[in-house]
Short mmCIF file of C-alpha atoms and ligand atoms in Angstrom, two decimals:
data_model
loop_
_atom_site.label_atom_id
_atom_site.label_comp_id
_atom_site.label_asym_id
_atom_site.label_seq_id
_atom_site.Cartn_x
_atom_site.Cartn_y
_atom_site.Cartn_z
CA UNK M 1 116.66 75.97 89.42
CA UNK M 2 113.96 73.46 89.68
CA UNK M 3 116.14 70.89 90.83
CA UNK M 4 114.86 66.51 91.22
CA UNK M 5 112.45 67.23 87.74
CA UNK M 6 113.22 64.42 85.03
CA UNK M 7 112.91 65.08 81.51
CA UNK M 8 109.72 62.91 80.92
CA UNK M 9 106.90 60.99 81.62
CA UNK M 10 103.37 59.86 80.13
CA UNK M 11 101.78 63.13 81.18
CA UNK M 12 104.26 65.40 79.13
CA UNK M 13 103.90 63.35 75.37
CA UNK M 14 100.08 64.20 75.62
CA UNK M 15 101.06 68.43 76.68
CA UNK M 16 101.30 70.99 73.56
CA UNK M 17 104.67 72.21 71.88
CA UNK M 18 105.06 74.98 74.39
CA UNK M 19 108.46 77.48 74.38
CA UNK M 20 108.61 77.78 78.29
CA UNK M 21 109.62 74.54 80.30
CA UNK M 22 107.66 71.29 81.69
CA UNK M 23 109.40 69.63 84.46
CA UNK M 24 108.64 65.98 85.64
CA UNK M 25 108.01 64.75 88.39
CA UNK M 26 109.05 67.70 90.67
CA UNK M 27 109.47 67.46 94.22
CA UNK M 28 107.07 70.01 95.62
CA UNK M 29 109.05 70.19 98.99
CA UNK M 30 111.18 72.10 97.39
CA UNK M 31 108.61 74.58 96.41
CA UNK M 32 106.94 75.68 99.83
CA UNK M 33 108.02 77.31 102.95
CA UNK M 34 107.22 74.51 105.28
CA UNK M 35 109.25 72.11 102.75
CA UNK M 36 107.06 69.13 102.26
CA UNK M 37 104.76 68.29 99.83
CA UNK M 38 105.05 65.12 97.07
CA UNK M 39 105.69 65.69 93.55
CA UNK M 40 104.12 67.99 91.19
CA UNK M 41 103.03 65.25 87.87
CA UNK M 42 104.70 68.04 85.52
CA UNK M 43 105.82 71.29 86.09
CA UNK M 44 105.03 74.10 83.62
CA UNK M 45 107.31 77.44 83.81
CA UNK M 46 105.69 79.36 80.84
CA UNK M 47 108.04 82.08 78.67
CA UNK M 48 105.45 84.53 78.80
CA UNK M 49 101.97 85.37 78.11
CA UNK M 50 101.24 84.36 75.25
CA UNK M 51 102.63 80.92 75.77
CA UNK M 52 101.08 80.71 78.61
CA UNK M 53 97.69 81.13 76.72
CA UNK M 54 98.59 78.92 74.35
CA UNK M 55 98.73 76.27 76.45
CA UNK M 56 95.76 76.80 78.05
CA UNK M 57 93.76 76.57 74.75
CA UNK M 58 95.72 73.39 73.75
CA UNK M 59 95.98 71.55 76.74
CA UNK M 60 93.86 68.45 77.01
CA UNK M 61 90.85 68.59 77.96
CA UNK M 62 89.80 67.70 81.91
CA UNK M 63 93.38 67.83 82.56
CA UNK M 64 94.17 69.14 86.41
CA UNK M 65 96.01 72.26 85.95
CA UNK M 66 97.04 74.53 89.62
CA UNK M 67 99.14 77.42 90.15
CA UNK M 68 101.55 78.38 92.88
CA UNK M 69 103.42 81.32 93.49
CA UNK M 70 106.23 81.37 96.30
CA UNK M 71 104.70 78.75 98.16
CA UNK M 72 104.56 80.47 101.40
CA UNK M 73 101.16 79.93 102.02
CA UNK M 74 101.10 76.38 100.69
CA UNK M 75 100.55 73.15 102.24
CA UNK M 76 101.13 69.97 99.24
CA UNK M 77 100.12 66.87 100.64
CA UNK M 78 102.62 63.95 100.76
CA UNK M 79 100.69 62.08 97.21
CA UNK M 80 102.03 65.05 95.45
CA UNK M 81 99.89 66.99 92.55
CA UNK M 82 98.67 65.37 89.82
CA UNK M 83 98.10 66.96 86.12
CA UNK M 84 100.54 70.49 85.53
CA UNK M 85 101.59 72.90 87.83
CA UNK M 86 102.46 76.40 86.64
CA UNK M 87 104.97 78.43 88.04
CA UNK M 88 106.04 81.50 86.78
CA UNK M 89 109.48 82.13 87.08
CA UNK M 90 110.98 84.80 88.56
CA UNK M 91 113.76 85.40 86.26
CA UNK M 92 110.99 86.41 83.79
CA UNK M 93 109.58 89.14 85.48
CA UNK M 94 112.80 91.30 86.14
CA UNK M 95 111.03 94.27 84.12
CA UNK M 96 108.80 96.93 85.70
CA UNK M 97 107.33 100.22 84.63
CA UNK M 98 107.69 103.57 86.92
CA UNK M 99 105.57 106.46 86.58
CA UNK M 100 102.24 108.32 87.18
CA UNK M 101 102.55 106.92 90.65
CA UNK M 102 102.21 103.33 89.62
CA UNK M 103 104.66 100.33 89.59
CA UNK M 104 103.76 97.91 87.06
CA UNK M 105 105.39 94.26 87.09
CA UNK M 106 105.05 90.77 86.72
CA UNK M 107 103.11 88.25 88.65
CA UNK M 108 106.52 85.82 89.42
CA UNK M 109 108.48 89.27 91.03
CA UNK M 110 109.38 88.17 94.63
CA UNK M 111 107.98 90.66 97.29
CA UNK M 112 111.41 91.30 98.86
CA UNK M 113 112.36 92.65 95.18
CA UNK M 114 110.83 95.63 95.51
CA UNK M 115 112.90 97.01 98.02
CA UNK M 116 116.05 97.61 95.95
CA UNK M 117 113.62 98.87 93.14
CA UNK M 118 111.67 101.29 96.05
CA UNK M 119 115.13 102.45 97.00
CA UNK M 120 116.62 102.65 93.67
CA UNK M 121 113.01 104.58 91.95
CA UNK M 122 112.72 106.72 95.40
CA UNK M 123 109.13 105.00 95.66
CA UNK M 124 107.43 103.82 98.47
CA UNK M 125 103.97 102.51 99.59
CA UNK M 126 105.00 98.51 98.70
CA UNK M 127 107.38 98.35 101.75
CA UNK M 128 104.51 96.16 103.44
CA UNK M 129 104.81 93.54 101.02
CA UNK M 130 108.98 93.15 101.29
CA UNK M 131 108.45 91.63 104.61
CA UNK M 132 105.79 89.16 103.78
CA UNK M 133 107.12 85.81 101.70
CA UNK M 134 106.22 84.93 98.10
CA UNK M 135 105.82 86.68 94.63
CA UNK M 136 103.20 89.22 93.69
CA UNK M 137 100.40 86.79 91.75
CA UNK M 138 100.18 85.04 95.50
CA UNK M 139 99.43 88.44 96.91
CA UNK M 140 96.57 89.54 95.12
CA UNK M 141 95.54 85.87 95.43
CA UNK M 142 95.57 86.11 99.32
CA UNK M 143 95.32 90.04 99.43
CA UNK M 144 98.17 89.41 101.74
CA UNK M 145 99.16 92.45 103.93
CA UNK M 146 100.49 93.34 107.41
CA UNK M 147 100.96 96.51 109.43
CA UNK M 148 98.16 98.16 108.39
CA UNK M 149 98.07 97.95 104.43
CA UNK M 150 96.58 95.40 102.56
CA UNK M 151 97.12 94.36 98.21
CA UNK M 152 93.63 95.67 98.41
CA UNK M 153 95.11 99.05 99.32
CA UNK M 154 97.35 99.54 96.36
CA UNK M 155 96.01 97.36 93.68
CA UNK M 156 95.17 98.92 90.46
CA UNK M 157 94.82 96.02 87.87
CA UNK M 158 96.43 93.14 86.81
CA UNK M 159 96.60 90.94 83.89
CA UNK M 160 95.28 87.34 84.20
CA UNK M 161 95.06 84.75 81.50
CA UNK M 162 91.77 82.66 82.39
CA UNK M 163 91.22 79.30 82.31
CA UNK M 164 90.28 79.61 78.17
CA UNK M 165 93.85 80.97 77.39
CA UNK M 166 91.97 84.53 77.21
CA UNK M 167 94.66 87.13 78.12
CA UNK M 168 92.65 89.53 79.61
CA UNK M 169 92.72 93.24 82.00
CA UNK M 170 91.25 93.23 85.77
CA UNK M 171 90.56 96.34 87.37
CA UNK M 172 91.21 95.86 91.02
CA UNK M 173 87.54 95.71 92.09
CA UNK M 174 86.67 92.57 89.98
CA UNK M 175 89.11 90.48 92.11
CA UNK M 176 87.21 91.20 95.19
CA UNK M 177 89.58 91.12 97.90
CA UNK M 178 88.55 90.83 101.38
CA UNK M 179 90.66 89.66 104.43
CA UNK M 180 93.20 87.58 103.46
CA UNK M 181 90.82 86.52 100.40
CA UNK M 182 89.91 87.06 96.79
CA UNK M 183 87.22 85.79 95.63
CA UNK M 184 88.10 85.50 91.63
CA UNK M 185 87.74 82.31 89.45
CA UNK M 186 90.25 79.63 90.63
CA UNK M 187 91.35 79.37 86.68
CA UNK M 188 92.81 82.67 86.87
CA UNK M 189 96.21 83.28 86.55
CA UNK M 190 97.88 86.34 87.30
CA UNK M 191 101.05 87.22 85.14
CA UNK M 192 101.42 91.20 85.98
CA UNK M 193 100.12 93.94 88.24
CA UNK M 194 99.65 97.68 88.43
CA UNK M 195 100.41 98.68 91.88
CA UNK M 196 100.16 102.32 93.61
CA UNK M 197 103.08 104.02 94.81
CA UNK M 198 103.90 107.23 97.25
CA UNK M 199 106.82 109.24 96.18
CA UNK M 200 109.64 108.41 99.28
CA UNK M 201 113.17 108.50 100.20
CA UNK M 202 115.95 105.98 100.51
CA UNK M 203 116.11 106.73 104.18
CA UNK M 204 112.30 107.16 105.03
CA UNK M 205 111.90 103.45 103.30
CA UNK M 206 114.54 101.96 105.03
CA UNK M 207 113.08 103.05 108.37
CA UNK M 208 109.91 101.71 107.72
CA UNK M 209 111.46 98.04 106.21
CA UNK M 210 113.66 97.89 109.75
CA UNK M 211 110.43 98.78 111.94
CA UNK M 212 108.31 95.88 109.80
CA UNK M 213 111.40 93.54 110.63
CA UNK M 214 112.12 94.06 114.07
CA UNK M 215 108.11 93.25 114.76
CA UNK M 216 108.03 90.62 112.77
CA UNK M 217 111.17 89.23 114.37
CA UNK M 218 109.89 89.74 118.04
CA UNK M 219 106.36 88.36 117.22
CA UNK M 220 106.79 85.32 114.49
CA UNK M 221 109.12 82.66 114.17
CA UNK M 222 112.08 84.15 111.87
CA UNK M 223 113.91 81.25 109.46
CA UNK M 224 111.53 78.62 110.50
CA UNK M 225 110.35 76.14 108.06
CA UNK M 226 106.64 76.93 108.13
CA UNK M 227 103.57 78.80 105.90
CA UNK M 228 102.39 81.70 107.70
CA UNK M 229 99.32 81.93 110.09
CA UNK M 230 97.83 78.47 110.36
CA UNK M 231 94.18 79.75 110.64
CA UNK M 232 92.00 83.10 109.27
CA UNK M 233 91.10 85.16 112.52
CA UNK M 234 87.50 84.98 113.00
CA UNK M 235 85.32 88.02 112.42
CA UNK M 236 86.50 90.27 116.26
CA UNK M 237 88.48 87.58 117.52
CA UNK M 238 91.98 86.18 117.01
CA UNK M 239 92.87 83.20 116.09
CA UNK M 240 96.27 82.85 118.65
CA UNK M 241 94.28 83.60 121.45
CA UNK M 242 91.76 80.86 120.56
CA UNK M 243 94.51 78.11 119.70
CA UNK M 244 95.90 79.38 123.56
CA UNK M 245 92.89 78.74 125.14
CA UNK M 246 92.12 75.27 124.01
CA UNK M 247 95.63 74.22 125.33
CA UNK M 248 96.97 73.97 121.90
CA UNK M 249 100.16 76.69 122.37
CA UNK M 250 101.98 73.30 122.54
CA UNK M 251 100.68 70.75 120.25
CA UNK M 252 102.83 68.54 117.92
CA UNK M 253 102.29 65.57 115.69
CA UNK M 254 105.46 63.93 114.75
CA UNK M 255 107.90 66.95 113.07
CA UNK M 256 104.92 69.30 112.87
CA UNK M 257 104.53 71.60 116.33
CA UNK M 258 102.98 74.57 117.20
CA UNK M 259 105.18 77.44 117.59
CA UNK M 260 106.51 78.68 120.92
CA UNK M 261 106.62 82.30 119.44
CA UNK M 262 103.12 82.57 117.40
CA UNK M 263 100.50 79.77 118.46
CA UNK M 264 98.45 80.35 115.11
CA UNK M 265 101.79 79.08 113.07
CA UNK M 266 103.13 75.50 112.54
CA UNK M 267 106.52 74.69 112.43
CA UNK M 268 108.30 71.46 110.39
CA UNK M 269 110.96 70.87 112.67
CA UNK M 270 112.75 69.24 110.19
CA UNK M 271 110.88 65.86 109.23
CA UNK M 272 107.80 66.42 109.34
CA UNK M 273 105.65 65.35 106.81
CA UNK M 274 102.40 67.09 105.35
CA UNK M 275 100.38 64.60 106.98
CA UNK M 276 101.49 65.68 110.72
CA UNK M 277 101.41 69.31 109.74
CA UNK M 278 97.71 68.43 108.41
CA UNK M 279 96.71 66.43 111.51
CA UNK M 280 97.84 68.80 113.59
CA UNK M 281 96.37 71.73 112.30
CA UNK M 282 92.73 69.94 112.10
CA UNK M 283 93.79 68.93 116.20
CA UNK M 284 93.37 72.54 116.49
CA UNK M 285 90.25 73.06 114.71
CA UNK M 286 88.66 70.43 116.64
CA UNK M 287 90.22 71.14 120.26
CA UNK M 288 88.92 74.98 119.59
CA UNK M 289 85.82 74.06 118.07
CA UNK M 290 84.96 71.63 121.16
CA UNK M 291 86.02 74.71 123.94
CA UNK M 292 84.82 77.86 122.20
CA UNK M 293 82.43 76.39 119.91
CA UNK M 294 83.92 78.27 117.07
CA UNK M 295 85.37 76.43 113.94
CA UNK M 296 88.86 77.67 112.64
CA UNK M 297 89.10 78.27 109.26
CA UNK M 298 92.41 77.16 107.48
CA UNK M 299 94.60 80.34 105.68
CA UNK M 300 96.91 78.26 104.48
CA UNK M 301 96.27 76.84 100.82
CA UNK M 302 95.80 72.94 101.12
CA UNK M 303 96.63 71.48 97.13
CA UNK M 304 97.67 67.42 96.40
CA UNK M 305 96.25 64.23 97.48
CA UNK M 306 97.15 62.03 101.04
CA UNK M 307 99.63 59.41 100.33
CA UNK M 308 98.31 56.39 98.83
C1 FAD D 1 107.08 83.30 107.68
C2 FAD D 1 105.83 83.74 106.97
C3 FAD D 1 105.24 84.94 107.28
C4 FAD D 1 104.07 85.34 106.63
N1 FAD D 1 103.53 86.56 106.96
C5 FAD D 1 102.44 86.99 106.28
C6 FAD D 1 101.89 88.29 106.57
O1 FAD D 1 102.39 89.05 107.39
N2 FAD D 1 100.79 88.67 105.88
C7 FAD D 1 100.20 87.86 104.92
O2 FAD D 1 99.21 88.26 104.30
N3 FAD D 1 100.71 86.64 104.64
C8 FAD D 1 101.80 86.19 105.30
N4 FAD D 1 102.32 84.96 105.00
C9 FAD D 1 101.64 84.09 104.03
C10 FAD D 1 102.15 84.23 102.57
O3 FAD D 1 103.46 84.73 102.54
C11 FAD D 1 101.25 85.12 101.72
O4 FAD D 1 99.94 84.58 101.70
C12 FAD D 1 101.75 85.27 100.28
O5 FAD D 1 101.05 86.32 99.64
C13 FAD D 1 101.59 84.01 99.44
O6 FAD D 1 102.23 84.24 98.19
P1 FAD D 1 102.94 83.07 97.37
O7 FAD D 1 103.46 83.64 96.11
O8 FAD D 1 103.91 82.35 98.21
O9 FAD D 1 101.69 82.16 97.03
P2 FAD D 1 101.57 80.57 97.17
O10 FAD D 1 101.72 80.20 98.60
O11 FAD D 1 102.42 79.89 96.19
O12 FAD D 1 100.04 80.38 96.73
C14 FAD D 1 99.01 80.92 97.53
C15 FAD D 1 97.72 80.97 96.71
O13 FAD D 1 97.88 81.89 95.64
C16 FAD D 1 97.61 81.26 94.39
N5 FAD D 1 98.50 81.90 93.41
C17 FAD D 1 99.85 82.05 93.50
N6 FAD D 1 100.31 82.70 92.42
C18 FAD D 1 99.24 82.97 91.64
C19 FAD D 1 99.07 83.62 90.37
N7 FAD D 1 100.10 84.13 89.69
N8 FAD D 1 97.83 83.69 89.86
C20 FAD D 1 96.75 83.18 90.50
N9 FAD D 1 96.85 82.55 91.71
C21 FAD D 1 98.08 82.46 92.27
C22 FAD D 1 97.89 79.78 94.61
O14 FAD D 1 97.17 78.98 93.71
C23 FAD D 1 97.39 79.62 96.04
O15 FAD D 1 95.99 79.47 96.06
C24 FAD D 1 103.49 84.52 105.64
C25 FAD D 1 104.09 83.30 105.31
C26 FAD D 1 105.25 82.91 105.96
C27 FAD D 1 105.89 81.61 105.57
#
């Protein structure tokens, strides 16, 4: 699956005997949306848990550790990551729990998984999330949401192991999520969730999954290389109309461009690197700071060092 790792480098020989998988040297294009990004030092897919914790309380000391999800709201910069990033793996978190009008399941589950569970447990309430990229940890992380429900609208609690190795329970108020936002320690990581459910029919979910995909269709770019809203709508305002304004609508820096459908999203054309996608998102933020006087604030997750 994780395709251009090698086997080894210096980082791994210092890492503890772990049962999940490190990966060297991993392309991290092939880990986001917009499909750029340089290489991850090692890669780190846990088994489960309790290996996960293990390594935590092992690792070296002062070593970098990050986590990413889908990468769908992830920019990596062209120098790549250095130190371990974990993924959890999706194949790992196949199992879920029905009942008392919960759903719980684990952090690596893709959001468009749920459907055939929704429509195979005659549960609804997720549908939201099916149409909105990336696996459940990422989520919570951004309390992503659309068409009028929010993660902060069905959380319950999740299970995080913190940056100790402590496997520990969250009720849903302690990550504090707020638009688009959580506001939880960055050494968190999220490995399963307890998520509210309505009791629904095959036919009354697939009515409301069509209905989120022909707006999102009409509205966004559709199976475009890019990572979701550029910028965080300020508080009463939005950020498209903002980007419009300042004569931005049709920016581009070398294969990065402003989409023609959705102004607040950036689009790799197809070599772009994350350098133009970065320049041209802080174009923006300067262009609309210098005509509205408001200053942009980035949604999408910048991780990695420039290019050396
Ligand atoms: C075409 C497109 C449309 C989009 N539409 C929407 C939309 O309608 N609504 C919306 O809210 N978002 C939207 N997004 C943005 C994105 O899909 C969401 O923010 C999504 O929740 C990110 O999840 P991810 O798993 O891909 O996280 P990633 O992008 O991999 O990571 C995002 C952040 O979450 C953290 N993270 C990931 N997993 C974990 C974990 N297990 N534990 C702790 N932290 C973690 C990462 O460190 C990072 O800070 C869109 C993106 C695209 C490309």
């Amino acid at each position: 699956m994780f395709g251009l790792g090698k086997k080894t480098n210096d980082l791994v020989a210092l890492l503890p005997e772990v049962r999940g998988k490190y990966l060297c040297n991993v392309l991290m294009a092939r880990h986001t949306w917009c499909g750029v990004g340089g290489e991850a030092e090692v890669l780190y897919c846990p088994a489960d848990d309790e290996d996960l914790s293990f390594f935590l309380k092992t690792k070296p000391y002062n070593l970098p550790v990050s986590v990413i999800g889908g990468g769908s709201n992830l920019l990596v910069r062209d120098g790549g990551i250095p130190g371990v990033v974990i993924k959890l793996e999706s194949r790992f978190h196949k199992q879920y729990i029905i009942g008392n009008g919960v759903i719980t399941c684990g952090a690596g589950l893709r959001n468009r998984d749920l459907k055939k569970i929704m429509l195979e447990n005659n549960i609804g309430g997720l549908e939201y999330l099916c149409s909105i990229p990336g696996h459940l940890g990422g989520a919570i992380k951004t309390n992503a949401g659309c068409y009028g429900t929010e993660t902060k609208d069905v959380l319950v609690k999740a299970t995080v192991v913190d940056g100790n190795g402590e496997v520990k329970e969250v009720p849903a108020a302690d990550f504090n999520l707020g638009y688009r936002s959580s506001c939880f320690p960055d050494d968190w990581i999220i490995t399963s969730l307890t998520l509210k459910t309505e009791p629904r029919g095959p036919n009354e979910i697939l009515k409301i999954l069509n209905d989120h995909k022909e707006r999102r269709v009409k509205s966004q770019p559709y199976n475009e290389r890019t990572a979701g809203s550029t910028f965080r709508n300020p508080e009463g305002l939005k950020a498209w109309e903002l980007i419009k304004k300042s004569g931005c609508d049709n920016l581009q820096v070398g294969g990065a461009k402003v989409s023609e459908k959705h102004c607040n999203f950036m689009i790799n054309t197809g070599k772009a690197t994350a350098h133009d996608l970065e320049t041209l998102g802080e174009m923006i933020v300067q262009r609309v700071k210098d005509e509205t006087s408001i200053t942009l604030e980035w949604e999408i997750k910048r991780m990695g060092i420039p290019n050396k």
